[in-house]
Amino acid sequence: MEQSQTVRGQRQDLHSYSNPEQIRVKDVSLDLDVLFRQKVIKGTVTLAVQRAKDYKEGPVILDSRGLDVEKAESSADGKTFAEAKFEVGKNDPILGAPLTIQLPPDATVVRIRYASRPDASGLQWLTPAQTARKKHPFLFSQGEAIHTRSWIPLQDTPGVRQTYSAKIRTPKELLAVMSAENNPNPKQRGEYQFHMPHPIPSYLIAIAVGDIVFAPMSKRTGVYAERPVVAKAAKEFDDTEHMMQAAEELYGPYRWGRYDILVLPPSFPFGGMENPRLTFATPTVLAGDKSLVSLVAHELAHSWSGNLVTNATWRDFWLNEGFTVYIERRIQEKVFGAERSAMEAVLERQDLEREMATLKPEDQVLHINLKGRDPDDGFTQVPYIKGMLFLRSLEAAFGGDRFDTFLKGYFEHFAFQSITTQEFLDYLQKNLLAGNPELAAKIPIDEWINKPGIPASAPRATSDAFTKVAGYAKDWVDGKIKASAIPTRNWTTQEWLHFLTALPEKLDAKQMAELDQAFHFTKTGNDEILDQWLLMAIRNHYTAADARLRSFLIEVGRRKYIKPLYQELAKTPEGKAKAREIYRVARPGYHPIAAATIDEILK
C-alpha cells in the first residue's frame, strides 16, 4: 500500500497520499451539477494552494477514489489558467489513488474538471421509493473518515483544514443544503450557493439534496427534513437552544453562527454526523418523547471537540469522540438532570465492555495503530467511551471546576487547529498535571492511552433507577412477579434498555412471549428498544418477531442497529441463510459504508 511519507513524525497521516508539508490546500471552491439520472456529481473544483518556503517547485498530490478526472489547470492569479499535466496513480482498495498534478513554481490555484461515479463510497443516491413522500429522489454525503475523496479530489486528511464555497445545481423541485452558511428561507430555483468561512477538515464538507423543508426552533437553530418528518423533528429537538447555552457556559462561545439539524432518510448509516452548522441525523432518534436526543447533545458537542479542535490523523480519533461523549454527558446533566446522564453513562459502559470482549488487545487502545487498515476499523466504542472515561478520571482527580477551566482553555488554545495525541498530552502536562503532581500521580496516563482494557481506576457511573429496574428483572426471571405486574408506567427508554440487558441471554419461548404480550416489544416504535429486543429474539429463536426483524433490516440502514443483528444471525447456519435472504433485498437501500460492513459479516 503506497502512503504519503512527506508528513513528519507523529503528524504523518497514513491514510492520505497528499503532500501538505510541501504544498497545502487552503481553500476549496466547488462548481457542481447533481445529476440524479446518472447518479454522479460533475463539474469543477478550484483549489487555492500555498507552497512551503523550501518547496520551490514540484507537484501537488491529492487524494481521489473512483473519480473520472477530465482536465487539470493551474493559475498564478486565479484568472488566467493553463493546462497542467496530471496522473492518476495505482488504485488501492482502501486509500483510492493519488492524483498528482504538475505545477509551475508560481501557481497558486489548481482547477480540476471531474465527475464522481455512481458507486462513490461517500455518496448515497436514494430513489423516490426510499424517501418519506415517495415523490422525489434524495442524495446525501458522508465524508468521515476518508470518503470525501470519492466525490472531491483534495487533500483528504483531517490534518489539513480549508475554507470552502460551492455553487450547486440541482433539479428545480429539490433543495440543496451543505455544511456551510445555508439560507433558512431559500427560493428553490435549482441553483444554490454556499460559503464556509472557517477552515475545516475535508471530512466535514457535506451535501444533501432532496425534497427538504425547514422549520425554525430558535433564532439560531432549526430543522431541515422531508416534509412528512419536519414537524415531528422540530418538536423532538426543541431543547437544542438550551443545550447550546449549556455548552457555551461550560466551554466558551459557539463559533459557527447557526446550528441546524438535517434529518435524513432511514438509510443514513450513523446516528449523526457533526457537519458544521448542519448536523446530519438519523430519523431513528425520533421516539416522540425526547428520550433519544442525547444524539443532538453529542453532535452539538462536536462544535467544540472535533470541529473546532480536530484529530490530526485517524490514530487520534479519540480526541474527537472521547471529548465529545464527555461534553455530551455534561450537557445532559445541565439540561435533563444528573440521573438521566448517569443512566446513559451506565449503558455506555456496558456497551464498551461488551464490545471490548470481542476486540483484539491492539484495538482496545486509545492511540490505535491503523497502519495498513481502513480508518473505519477504528470506529468502535473504544475512542468514544474509553476516551470519555479517561476525561472523567481527570475530572474526578482534579475537580469539576478546575477541569472545566482546563478544557475551556484547551478549546481556546487549539481553536481551528488539528492536533495529535502527543500535542494534547503536552498541553495536559503543562496546563493541568505539572501544577498538581500529587493529583497527577493518580492518573495512569500511559495505561489509558497505550494499553488495552479499561484501567481499574476508571470511574463507574451508578443509577438508583437502574438498581430498581434490575431488581424487577431478577424477580421476573425468578418467577416472583409476572411481567404484566412490573410498574413500568413512567420508565424512560434508558430504563427499558437496562431491563432488557439485565435479563439472561437465554430465555425460553414462553418467557419471550410473556414479555412481548406484556410490553409489545415487537410492535414498539422506539428503534433503540426494538433493536435490543430483536437481538434477543434472534438469540432465543423467537419467531413471532421474524416479520418485524425483516422489515426493520430492510427499512433502517443505521450501522449501530443492523451490524449486531446480522452478526447474531450469522452465528448459526439457518440464521446466516435467513440473513443473506434479507440482505439481498435490503442491500440496495444501504449506504456504501453500511453495505461494506455487512458484506464482511456475511461473506
Coordinates of C-alpha atoms in Angstrom, one line a residue:
M1 CA 0.0 0.0 0.0
E2 CA 1.5 3.3 -1.1
Q3 CA 1.3 6.0 1.6
S4 CA 2.5 9.6 1.8
Q5 CA 5.8 9.8 3.6
T6 CA 6.0 13.6 3.5
V7 CA 4.5 14.4 6.8
R8 CA 6.8 14.5 9.7
G9 CA 6.8 12.2 12.8
Q10 CA 3.6 12.0 14.8
R11 CA 1.6 14.1 12.2
Q12 CA 2.1 11.5 9.4
D13 CA -1.3 10.6 8.1
L14 CA -1.0 7.0 6.7
H15 CA -4.4 7.4 5.1
S16 CA -3.6 10.2 2.7
Y17 CA -1.3 10.4 -0.4
S18 CA -1.2 14.2 -0.2
N19 CA 1.8 16.3 0.5
P20 CA 0.6 19.2 2.6
E21 CA 4.0 19.7 4.2
Q22 CA 5.2 20.8 0.7
I23 CA 2.1 22.4 -0.8
R24 CA -1.1 22.8 1.2
V25 CA -4.7 23.4 0.1
K26 CA -6.1 26.5 1.8
D27 CA -9.5 26.9 0.1
V28 CA -11.9 24.7 -1.9
S29 CA -14.3 26.2 -4.4
L30 CA -16.9 23.8 -6.0
D31 CA -19.0 24.3 -9.1
L32 CA -21.1 21.2 -9.5
D33 CA -24.1 19.6 -11.1
V34 CA -26.0 17.0 -9.2
L35 CA -27.2 14.5 -11.8
F36 CA -29.7 12.1 -10.3
R37 CA -30.4 10.1 -13.5
Q38 CA -26.7 9.2 -13.9
K39 CA -26.1 9.2 -10.1
V40 CA -23.0 11.4 -10.4
I41 CA -21.8 14.8 -9.3
K42 CA -20.0 16.6 -12.1
G43 CA -18.2 19.9 -12.5
T44 CA -15.0 21.6 -11.3
V45 CA -13.2 22.1 -8.0
T46 CA -10.8 25.0 -7.7
L47 CA -8.1 24.7 -5.0
A48 CA -6.1 27.6 -3.6
V49 CA -2.7 26.2 -2.7
Q50 CA 0.3 27.5 -0.7
R51 CA 3.8 26.2 -1.1
A52 CA 6.2 25.7 1.8
K53 CA 9.2 28.1 1.5
D54 CA 11.6 25.3 0.8
Y55 CA 9.3 23.7 -1.9
K56 CA 10.1 26.0 -4.8
E57 CA 8.8 23.6 -7.5
G58 CA 7.1 20.3 -7.7
P59 CA 3.6 18.8 -7.9
V60 CA 0.6 18.9 -5.6
I61 CA -0.6 15.4 -4.7
L62 CA -4.3 15.0 -3.9
D63 CA -6.5 12.1 -2.8
S64 CA -9.1 10.6 -5.0
R65 CA -11.2 7.4 -5.1
G66 CA -13.0 6.4 -8.3
L67 CA -13.1 9.8 -9.8
D68 CA -13.1 10.4 -13.6
V69 CA -10.7 13.3 -14.0
E70 CA -11.1 15.0 -17.3
K71 CA -8.7 18.0 -17.1
A72 CA -6.4 19.9 -14.7
E73 CA -5.3 23.5 -15.0
S74 CA -3.1 25.9 -12.9
S75 CA -3.0 29.6 -12.5
A76 CA -0.8 32.2 -10.8
D77 CA -3.6 34.8 -10.3
G78 CA -6.8 32.8 -10.3
K79 CA -7.9 34.4 -13.6
T80 CA -5.7 33.0 -16.4
F81 CA -5.4 29.2 -16.5
A82 CA -3.1 26.9 -18.4
E83 CA -3.5 23.2 -18.8
A84 CA -1.5 21.2 -16.3
K85 CA -0.2 17.6 -16.7
F86 CA -1.8 15.2 -14.3
E87 CA -1.6 11.5 -13.4
V88 CA -4.0 9.2 -11.5
G89 CA -1.8 6.6 -9.8
K90 CA -2.4 3.0 -8.9
N91 CA -5.7 2.4 -7.0
D92 CA -5.5 1.0 -3.5
P93 CA -8.7 -0.7 -2.2
I94 CA -8.6 1.4 1.0
L95 CA -6.9 4.7 0.0
G96 CA -8.1 5.1 -3.5
A97 CA -5.5 6.7 -5.9
P98 CA -3.1 9.6 -5.7
L99 CA -3.9 12.4 -8.2
T100 CA -0.6 14.1 -9.0
I101 CA -0.7 17.5 -10.8
Q102 CA 2.4 19.2 -12.1
L103 CA 2.5 22.9 -11.2
P104 CA 4.8 25.7 -12.3
P105 CA 6.6 27.5 -9.4
D106 CA 4.3 30.5 -9.4
A107 CA 1.0 28.5 -9.3
T108 CA -1.4 29.4 -6.5
V109 CA -4.6 27.9 -7.9
V110 CA -5.4 24.5 -9.3
R111 CA -8.7 23.7 -11.2
I112 CA -9.9 20.2 -11.9
R113 CA -12.8 19.1 -14.1
Y114 CA -14.1 15.7 -13.0
A115 CA -17.1 13.5 -12.2
S116 CA -17.8 11.1 -9.4
R117 CA -19.1 7.6 -10.1
P118 CA -22.4 6.0 -9.2
D119 CA -20.7 3.8 -6.6
A120 CA -18.9 6.6 -4.8
S121 CA -18.4 5.5 -1.2
G122 CA -19.1 9.0 0.2
L123 CA -22.5 9.4 -1.5
Q124 CA -25.8 7.7 -1.3
W125 CA -28.4 8.1 -4.0
L126 CA -32.0 7.2 -3.0
T127 CA -34.8 6.5 -5.3
P128 CA -38.2 8.2 -4.7
A129 CA -39.5 5.0 -3.2
Q130 CA -36.8 5.2 -0.5
T131 CA -37.9 8.6 0.8
A132 CA -40.8 9.7 3.0
R133 CA -43.1 11.2 0.3
K134 CA -42.1 8.7 -2.4
K135 CA -42.1 11.5 -5.0
H136 CA -38.5 12.7 -5.5
P137 CA -35.0 11.2 -5.2
F138 CA -32.6 12.1 -2.5
L139 CA -28.8 12.5 -2.2
F140 CA -26.6 12.8 0.8
S141 CA -22.8 12.6 1.5
Q142 CA -20.9 11.0 4.4
G143 CA -17.2 12.1 4.4
E144 CA -15.8 10.6 7.6
A145 CA -13.3 9.0 7.6
I146 CA -11.8 9.2 4.1
H147 CA -14.9 9.2 1.8
T148 CA -14.9 12.8 0.7
R149 CA -12.2 11.9 -1.8
S150 CA -14.8 9.8 -3.6
W151 CA -16.6 13.0 -4.7
I152 CA -14.0 15.7 -4.5
P153 CA -10.3 15.5 -5.3
L154 CA -8.5 17.2 -2.5
Q155 CA -6.1 16.6 0.4
D156 CA -8.3 14.3 2.3
T157 CA -6.7 14.3 5.7
P158 CA -8.0 15.8 8.9
G159 CA -4.6 17.4 9.3
V160 CA -5.4 19.9 6.5
R161 CA -8.1 22.5 7.2
Q162 CA -9.5 24.7 4.4
T163 CA -12.3 27.1 3.9
Y164 CA -14.8 26.3 1.1
S165 CA -17.5 27.7 -1.1
A166 CA -19.8 26.0 -3.5
K167 CA -22.3 26.6 -6.4
I168 CA -24.6 23.6 -6.7
R169 CA -27.1 23.0 -9.5
T170 CA -30.0 20.6 -8.8
P171 CA -33.4 19.7 -10.3
K172 CA -35.6 22.7 -9.7
E173 CA -38.0 21.0 -7.4
L174 CA -35.3 20.0 -4.9
L175 CA -33.4 21.9 -2.2
A176 CA -29.6 21.6 -1.7
V177 CA -28.0 22.2 1.8
M178 CA -24.4 22.0 2.8
S179 CA -22.2 22.2 5.9
A180 CA -21.9 25.9 5.4
E181 CA -23.9 29.1 5.5
N182 CA -27.4 28.0 4.4
N183 CA -30.3 30.3 3.8
P184 CA -33.2 29.1 6.1
N185 CA -35.7 30.6 3.7
P186 CA -34.4 29.7 0.2
K187 CA -36.2 30.2 -3.0
Q188 CA -36.0 26.9 -4.7
R189 CA -34.7 27.6 -8.2
G190 CA -32.2 24.8 -8.9
E191 CA -29.0 26.7 -8.1
Y192 CA -27.6 27.3 -4.6
Q193 CA -24.5 29.0 -3.3
F194 CA -22.7 28.2 0.0
H195 CA -19.8 29.6 1.9
M196 CA -17.9 28.2 4.9
P197 CA -15.6 31.0 6.2
H198 CA -13.9 28.9 8.9
P199 CA -11.1 26.3 8.0
I200 CA -12.4 22.8 8.4
P201 CA -11.0 19.3 7.6
S202 CA -12.2 17.7 4.4
Y203 CA -14.4 15.0 6.0
L204 CA -16.7 17.8 7.2
I205 CA -17.5 19.1 3.7
A206 CA -21.1 17.7 3.3
I207 CA -24.0 18.0 0.9
A208 CA -27.6 16.8 0.8
V209 CA -30.2 17.3 -1.9
G210 CA -33.9 16.4 -1.7
D211 CA -37.5 17.4 -1.1
I212 CA -36.4 19.2 2.1
V213 CA -38.1 21.9 4.0
F214 CA -37.1 24.0 7.1
A215 CA -38.7 24.6 10.5
P216 CA -37.1 27.1 12.9
M217 CA -36.6 26.2 16.6
S218 CA -34.9 29.4 17.9
K219 CA -33.1 32.4 16.4
R220 CA -30.1 30.3 15.6
T221 CA -31.4 26.7 15.5
G222 CA -33.7 24.9 13.2
V223 CA -34.5 21.6 11.4
Y224 CA -34.4 20.6 7.8
A225 CA -36.2 17.4 6.9
E226 CA -38.5 15.8 4.4
R227 CA -42.0 17.3 4.5
P228 CA -43.7 14.5 6.4
V229 CA -41.0 14.5 9.1
V230 CA -40.1 18.1 9.7
A231 CA -42.8 19.0 12.3
K232 CA -42.1 15.9 14.4
A233 CA -38.4 16.5 14.3
A234 CA -38.7 20.2 15.3
K235 CA -40.8 19.2 18.3
E236 CA -38.4 16.4 19.3
F237 CA -35.4 18.6 19.1
D238 CA -36.8 21.8 20.6
D239 CA -34.4 21.7 23.5
T240 CA -31.4 22.3 21.2
E241 CA -31.1 26.0 22.1
H242 CA -30.9 25.1 25.8
M243 CA -28.2 22.6 25.0
M244 CA -26.2 25.2 23.1
Q245 CA -26.5 27.6 26.1
A246 CA -25.3 24.9 28.5
A247 CA -22.3 24.1 26.3
E248 CA -21.4 27.7 26.0
E249 CA -21.5 28.2 29.8
L250 CA -19.0 25.4 30.1
Y251 CA -16.6 25.7 27.2
G252 CA -17.0 29.2 25.6
P253 CA -18.9 30.7 22.7
Y254 CA -20.4 28.7 19.9
R255 CA -18.3 29.9 16.9
W256 CA -20.2 28.6 13.9
G257 CA -23.1 31.0 13.6
R258 CA -26.2 28.8 13.2
Y259 CA -26.7 25.3 14.4
D260 CA -29.3 23.4 12.3
I261 CA -30.1 19.7 12.0
L262 CA -30.9 17.8 8.8
V263 CA -33.0 14.7 9.5
L264 CA -32.1 12.2 6.7
P265 CA -33.9 9.2 5.4
P266 CA -33.6 5.9 7.4
S267 CA -30.7 4.6 5.3
F268 CA -28.2 7.0 6.9
P269 CA -25.6 4.7 8.3
F270 CA -24.8 6.6 11.5
G271 CA -26.8 8.1 14.4
G272 CA -25.5 11.6 13.4
M273 CA -22.6 13.3 11.7
E274 CA -21.3 16.6 13.1
N275 CA -21.0 18.5 9.8
P276 CA -20.5 22.1 11.0
R277 CA -23.6 24.3 11.0
L278 CA -25.7 21.4 9.8
T279 CA -25.7 18.2 11.8
F280 CA -26.9 15.2 9.7
A281 CA -29.1 13.0 11.9
T282 CA -30.9 9.6 11.6
P283 CA -34.7 9.6 11.9
T284 CA -34.4 6.6 14.3
V285 CA -34.0 9.0 17.2
L286 CA -37.5 10.5 16.7
A287 CA -39.0 8.4 19.5
G288 CA -41.7 11.0 20.3
D289 CA -40.6 11.5 23.9
K290 CA -37.2 13.2 23.6
S291 CA -35.6 10.1 25.1
L292 CA -33.0 9.7 22.4
V293 CA -32.0 13.3 21.9
S294 CA -28.6 12.7 23.5
L295 CA -27.6 12.3 19.9
V296 CA -28.2 16.1 19.4
A297 CA -26.2 16.8 22.6
H298 CA -23.4 14.6 21.1
E299 CA -23.3 16.2 17.7
L300 CA -23.6 19.7 19.2
A301 CA -20.7 18.9 21.4
H302 CA -18.6 18.3 18.3
S303 CA -18.8 22.0 17.6
W304 CA -16.1 22.2 20.2
S305 CA -14.4 18.8 20.1
G306 CA -13.9 17.6 16.6
N307 CA -14.9 20.6 14.5
L308 CA -13.1 23.4 16.5
V309 CA -10.2 21.1 17.6
T310 CA -9.8 18.2 15.3
N311 CA -7.7 15.0 15.4
A312 CA -4.7 15.4 13.1
T313 CA -4.8 11.8 11.9
W314 CA -7.2 8.9 12.4
R315 CA -4.9 7.4 15.0
D316 CA -6.0 10.4 17.1
F317 CA -9.7 9.8 16.6
W318 CA -10.4 9.6 20.4
L319 CA -9.6 13.3 20.6
N320 CA -12.8 13.9 18.7
E321 CA -15.1 11.3 20.2
G322 CA -13.9 10.8 23.8
F323 CA -14.1 14.6 24.4
T324 CA -17.4 14.7 22.6
V325 CA -19.0 12.0 24.7
Y326 CA -17.7 13.7 27.8
I327 CA -19.2 17.1 26.8
E328 CA -22.4 15.3 25.8
R329 CA -22.7 14.0 29.4
R330 CA -22.1 17.4 30.8
I331 CA -24.8 19.0 28.6
Q332 CA -27.2 16.2 29.5
E333 CA -26.6 16.9 33.2
K334 CA -27.4 20.6 32.8
V335 CA -30.5 20.2 30.6
F336 CA -32.0 16.9 31.6
G337 CA -30.6 16.3 35.1
A338 CA -27.9 14.1 36.7
E339 CA -30.0 10.9 36.9
R340 CA -30.7 10.8 33.1
S341 CA -27.0 11.4 32.4
A342 CA -26.0 8.7 34.9
M343 CA -28.3 6.2 33.2
E344 CA -26.9 6.8 29.8
A345 CA -23.3 6.6 31.2
V346 CA -24.1 3.2 32.7
L347 CA -25.5 1.9 29.4
E348 CA -22.4 3.3 27.6
R349 CA -20.0 1.5 30.0
Q350 CA -22.0 -1.8 29.4
D351 CA -21.7 -1.3 25.6
L352 CA -18.0 -0.7 25.9
E353 CA -17.4 -3.8 28.0
R354 CA -19.4 -6.0 25.6
E355 CA -17.5 -4.7 22.6
M356 CA -14.1 -4.9 24.2
A357 CA -14.7 -8.6 24.9
T358 CA -14.8 -9.0 21.1
L359 CA -11.8 -6.9 20.2
K360 CA -8.1 -7.8 19.8
P361 CA -5.9 -6.1 22.5
E362 CA -4.4 -3.8 20.0
D363 CA -7.8 -2.4 19.1
Q364 CA -8.6 -1.6 22.8
V365 CA -6.1 1.3 23.0
L366 CA -7.0 4.9 22.5
H367 CA -3.9 5.8 20.4
I368 CA -4.7 2.9 18.0
N369 CA -2.3 1.8 15.3
L370 CA -4.2 1.8 11.9
K371 CA -1.2 1.2 9.6
G372 CA -2.4 -0.7 6.5
R373 CA -6.0 -0.7 7.7
D374 CA -9.2 1.2 6.9
P375 CA -9.6 4.0 9.4
D376 CA -13.3 3.0 9.7
D377 CA -11.9 -0.1 11.6
G378 CA -11.1 2.3 14.5
F379 CA -14.7 3.4 14.9
T380 CA -15.5 1.2 17.9
Q381 CA -16.8 2.2 21.3
V382 CA -13.2 2.5 22.5
P383 CA -12.4 6.1 21.3
Y384 CA -15.9 7.1 22.4
I385 CA -16.4 5.6 25.8
K386 CA -12.9 4.8 27.0
G387 CA -11.9 8.3 25.9
M388 CA -14.8 9.7 27.9
L389 CA -13.8 7.7 30.9
F390 CA -10.2 9.0 30.7
L391 CA -11.5 12.5 30.9
R392 CA -13.9 11.6 33.7
S393 CA -11.0 10.3 35.6
L394 CA -9.2 13.6 35.2
E395 CA -12.3 15.4 36.3
A396 CA -12.6 13.2 39.4
A397 CA -8.9 13.7 40.3
F398 CA -8.7 17.5 39.8
G399 CA -12.3 18.6 40.5
G400 CA -15.0 19.7 38.1
D401 CA -14.3 23.4 38.3
R402 CA -10.6 23.1 37.7
F403 CA -11.1 20.6 34.8
D404 CA -13.8 22.8 33.2
T405 CA -11.3 25.7 33.2
F406 CA -8.7 23.5 31.7
L407 CA -11.0 22.3 28.9
K408 CA -12.2 25.8 28.1
G409 CA -8.5 26.9 27.8
Y410 CA -7.8 23.9 25.6
F411 CA -10.5 24.7 23.1
E412 CA -9.4 28.3 23.0
H413 CA -5.7 27.5 22.6
F414 CA -6.2 25.0 19.8
A415 CA -9.3 26.6 18.1
F416 CA -9.5 25.8 14.3
Q417 CA -6.4 23.5 14.5
S418 CA -5.9 19.8 14.0
I419 CA -3.7 18.2 16.7
T420 CA -2.1 14.9 17.6
T421 CA -2.5 12.8 20.8
Q422 CA 1.0 13.9 21.8
E423 CA 0.2 17.6 21.4
F424 CA -2.8 17.1 23.7
L425 CA -0.7 15.3 26.3
D426 CA 1.9 18.0 26.2
Y427 CA -0.8 20.6 26.8
L428 CA -2.3 18.5 29.5
Q429 CA 1.1 18.1 31.3
K430 CA 1.8 21.8 31.1
N431 CA -1.6 23.2 32.0
L432 CA -3.0 20.7 34.5
L433 CA -0.7 17.9 35.6
A434 CA 2.6 19.9 36.2
G435 CA 1.0 22.2 38.8
N436 CA -0.6 19.3 40.8
P437 CA 1.9 16.4 40.9
E438 CA 0.1 14.5 43.7
L439 CA -3.2 14.5 41.9
A440 CA -1.4 13.7 38.6
A441 CA 0.1 10.6 40.2
K442 CA -3.4 9.2 40.4
I443 CA -3.9 9.1 36.6
P444 CA -2.1 6.2 34.8
I445 CA -1.8 8.1 31.5
D446 CA 0.2 5.6 29.6
E447 CA -2.2 2.9 30.6
W448 CA -5.1 5.0 29.4
I449 CA -3.6 5.9 26.0
N450 CA -1.4 3.0 25.0
K451 CA -2.6 -0.1 26.9
P452 CA -5.6 -2.4 26.2
G453 CA -8.6 -2.7 28.5
I454 CA -10.1 -0.3 31.0
P455 CA -7.8 0.9 33.8
A456 CA -9.0 -0.4 37.2
S457 CA -9.1 3.3 38.4
A458 CA -11.7 4.2 35.8
P459 CA -14.8 5.8 37.3
R460 CA -18.0 3.8 37.1
A461 CA -21.4 5.6 36.9
T462 CA -24.2 4.3 39.0
S463 CA -28.0 4.8 38.8
D464 CA -30.5 4.2 41.6
A465 CA -33.3 3.9 39.0
F466 CA -31.3 1.1 37.3
T467 CA -30.9 -0.7 40.5
K468 CA -34.6 -0.9 40.9
V469 CA -35.1 -1.9 37.2
A470 CA -32.5 -4.7 37.6
G471 CA -34.3 -5.9 40.7
Y472 CA -37.6 -6.2 38.8
A473 CA -35.8 -8.2 36.0
K474 CA -34.4 -10.6 38.5
D475 CA -37.7 -11.1 40.3
W476 CA -39.4 -11.8 37.0
V477 CA -36.7 -14.4 36.0
D478 CA -37.0 -16.0 39.4
G479 CA -40.8 -16.3 39.0
K480 CA -41.6 -13.9 41.9
I481 CA -43.6 -11.4 39.7
K482 CA -45.4 -11.6 36.4
A483 CA -44.2 -9.3 33.6
S484 CA -47.5 -7.5 33.5
A485 CA -47.2 -6.6 37.2
I486 CA -43.9 -4.7 36.8
P487 CA -44.6 -1.0 37.4
T488 CA -43.2 0.4 34.1
R489 CA -45.6 3.3 33.5
N490 CA -43.0 6.1 33.9
W491 CA -39.9 4.2 32.6
T492 CA -37.6 6.1 30.3
T493 CA -36.0 4.5 27.2
Q494 CA -32.9 4.1 29.3
E495 CA -34.7 2.1 31.9
W496 CA -36.3 -0.2 29.3
L497 CA -32.9 -0.8 27.8
H498 CA -31.4 -1.6 31.2
F499 CA -34.3 -4.0 31.9
L500 CA -33.7 -5.9 28.6
T501 CA -29.9 -6.1 29.1
A502 CA -30.3 -7.2 32.7
L503 CA -32.2 -10.3 31.6
P504 CA -30.3 -13.6 31.0
E505 CA -29.1 -14.1 27.4
K506 CA -31.1 -17.3 27.1
L507 CA -34.8 -17.2 27.6
D508 CA -37.4 -19.8 26.6
A509 CA -40.2 -19.3 24.2
K510 CA -42.8 -18.9 27.0
Q511 CA -40.7 -16.2 28.6
M512 CA -40.2 -14.3 25.4
A513 CA -43.9 -14.5 24.6
E514 CA -44.8 -13.2 28.1
L515 CA -42.5 -10.2 27.7
D516 CA -43.9 -9.4 24.3
Q517 CA -47.5 -9.8 25.4
A518 CA -47.0 -7.5 28.4
F519 CA -44.9 -4.8 26.7
H520 CA -45.5 -5.1 23.0
F521 CA -41.8 -5.0 22.2
T522 CA -42.2 -6.4 18.7
K523 CA -44.5 -3.5 17.8
T524 CA -42.6 -0.7 19.6
G525 CA -42.0 2.5 17.6
N526 CA -38.8 3.1 19.6
D527 CA -35.9 1.9 17.5
E528 CA -33.4 1.7 20.3
I529 CA -35.6 -0.6 22.3
L530 CA -36.7 -2.6 19.2
D531 CA -33.1 -3.2 18.2
Q532 CA -32.3 -4.7 21.6
W533 CA -35.5 -6.8 21.5
L534 CA -34.8 -8.1 18.0
L535 CA -31.3 -9.1 19.1
M536 CA -32.9 -11.1 22.0
A537 CA -35.4 -12.6 19.5
I538 CA -32.7 -13.9 17.2
R539 CA -30.7 -15.3 20.1
N540 CA -33.7 -17.1 21.6
H541 CA -35.4 -18.2 18.2
Y542 CA -38.5 -16.1 18.9
T543 CA -40.1 -16.5 15.5
A544 CA -43.0 -14.2 16.3
A545 CA -40.6 -11.3 15.7
D546 CA -39.3 -12.6 12.4
A547 CA -41.5 -10.3 10.2
R548 CA -40.5 -7.2 12.2
L549 CA -36.9 -8.2 12.1
R550 CA -37.1 -8.5 8.3
S551 CA -38.9 -5.1 7.8
F552 CA -36.5 -3.4 10.3
L553 CA -33.4 -4.6 8.5
I554 CA -34.9 -3.6 5.1
E555 CA -36.1 -0.1 6.2
V556 CA -33.3 1.0 8.5
G557 CA -29.6 1.4 7.5
R558 CA -28.1 2.7 10.7
R559 CA -25.0 0.6 11.2
K560 CA -25.3 0.6 15.0
Y561 CA -28.5 -1.3 14.7
I562 CA -28.0 -3.6 11.7
K563 CA -24.5 -4.7 12.4
P564 CA -25.2 -6.6 15.7
L565 CA -28.4 -8.1 14.2
Y566 CA -26.6 -9.6 11.2
Q567 CA -23.7 -10.7 13.5
E568 CA -26.2 -12.6 15.7
L569 CA -28.0 -14.1 12.7
A570 CA -24.6 -15.3 11.3
K571 CA -23.8 -17.4 14.3
T572 CA -25.9 -20.3 13.1
P573 CA -26.2 -21.8 9.6
E574 CA -30.0 -21.3 9.5
G575 CA -29.6 -17.7 10.8
K576 CA -27.0 -17.0 8.2
A577 CA -29.2 -18.2 5.4
K578 CA -32.0 -16.0 6.7
A579 CA -29.6 -13.0 7.0
R580 CA -28.5 -13.5 3.4
E581 CA -32.0 -13.7 2.1
I582 CA -33.0 -10.5 3.9
Y583 CA -29.8 -8.8 2.8
R584 CA -30.4 -9.5 -0.8
V585 CA -33.4 -7.2 -0.5
A586 CA -32.0 -4.7 2.0
R587 CA -28.6 -4.1 0.5
P588 CA -29.6 -1.8 -2.4
G589 CA -31.1 0.6 0.2
Y590 CA -28.0 0.6 2.5
H591 CA -25.3 3.3 2.3
P592 CA -22.0 2.0 0.9
I593 CA -20.4 2.3 4.4
A594 CA -23.1 0.1 5.9
A595 CA -23.1 -2.3 3.0
A596 CA -19.3 -2.8 3.3
T597 CA -19.8 -3.7 7.0
I598 CA -22.5 -6.3 6.3
D599 CA -20.6 -7.7 3.3
E600 CA -17.8 -8.6 5.6
I601 CA -20.1 -10.3 8.1
L602 CA -21.9 -12.4 5.5
K603 CA -19.1 -13.1 3.1

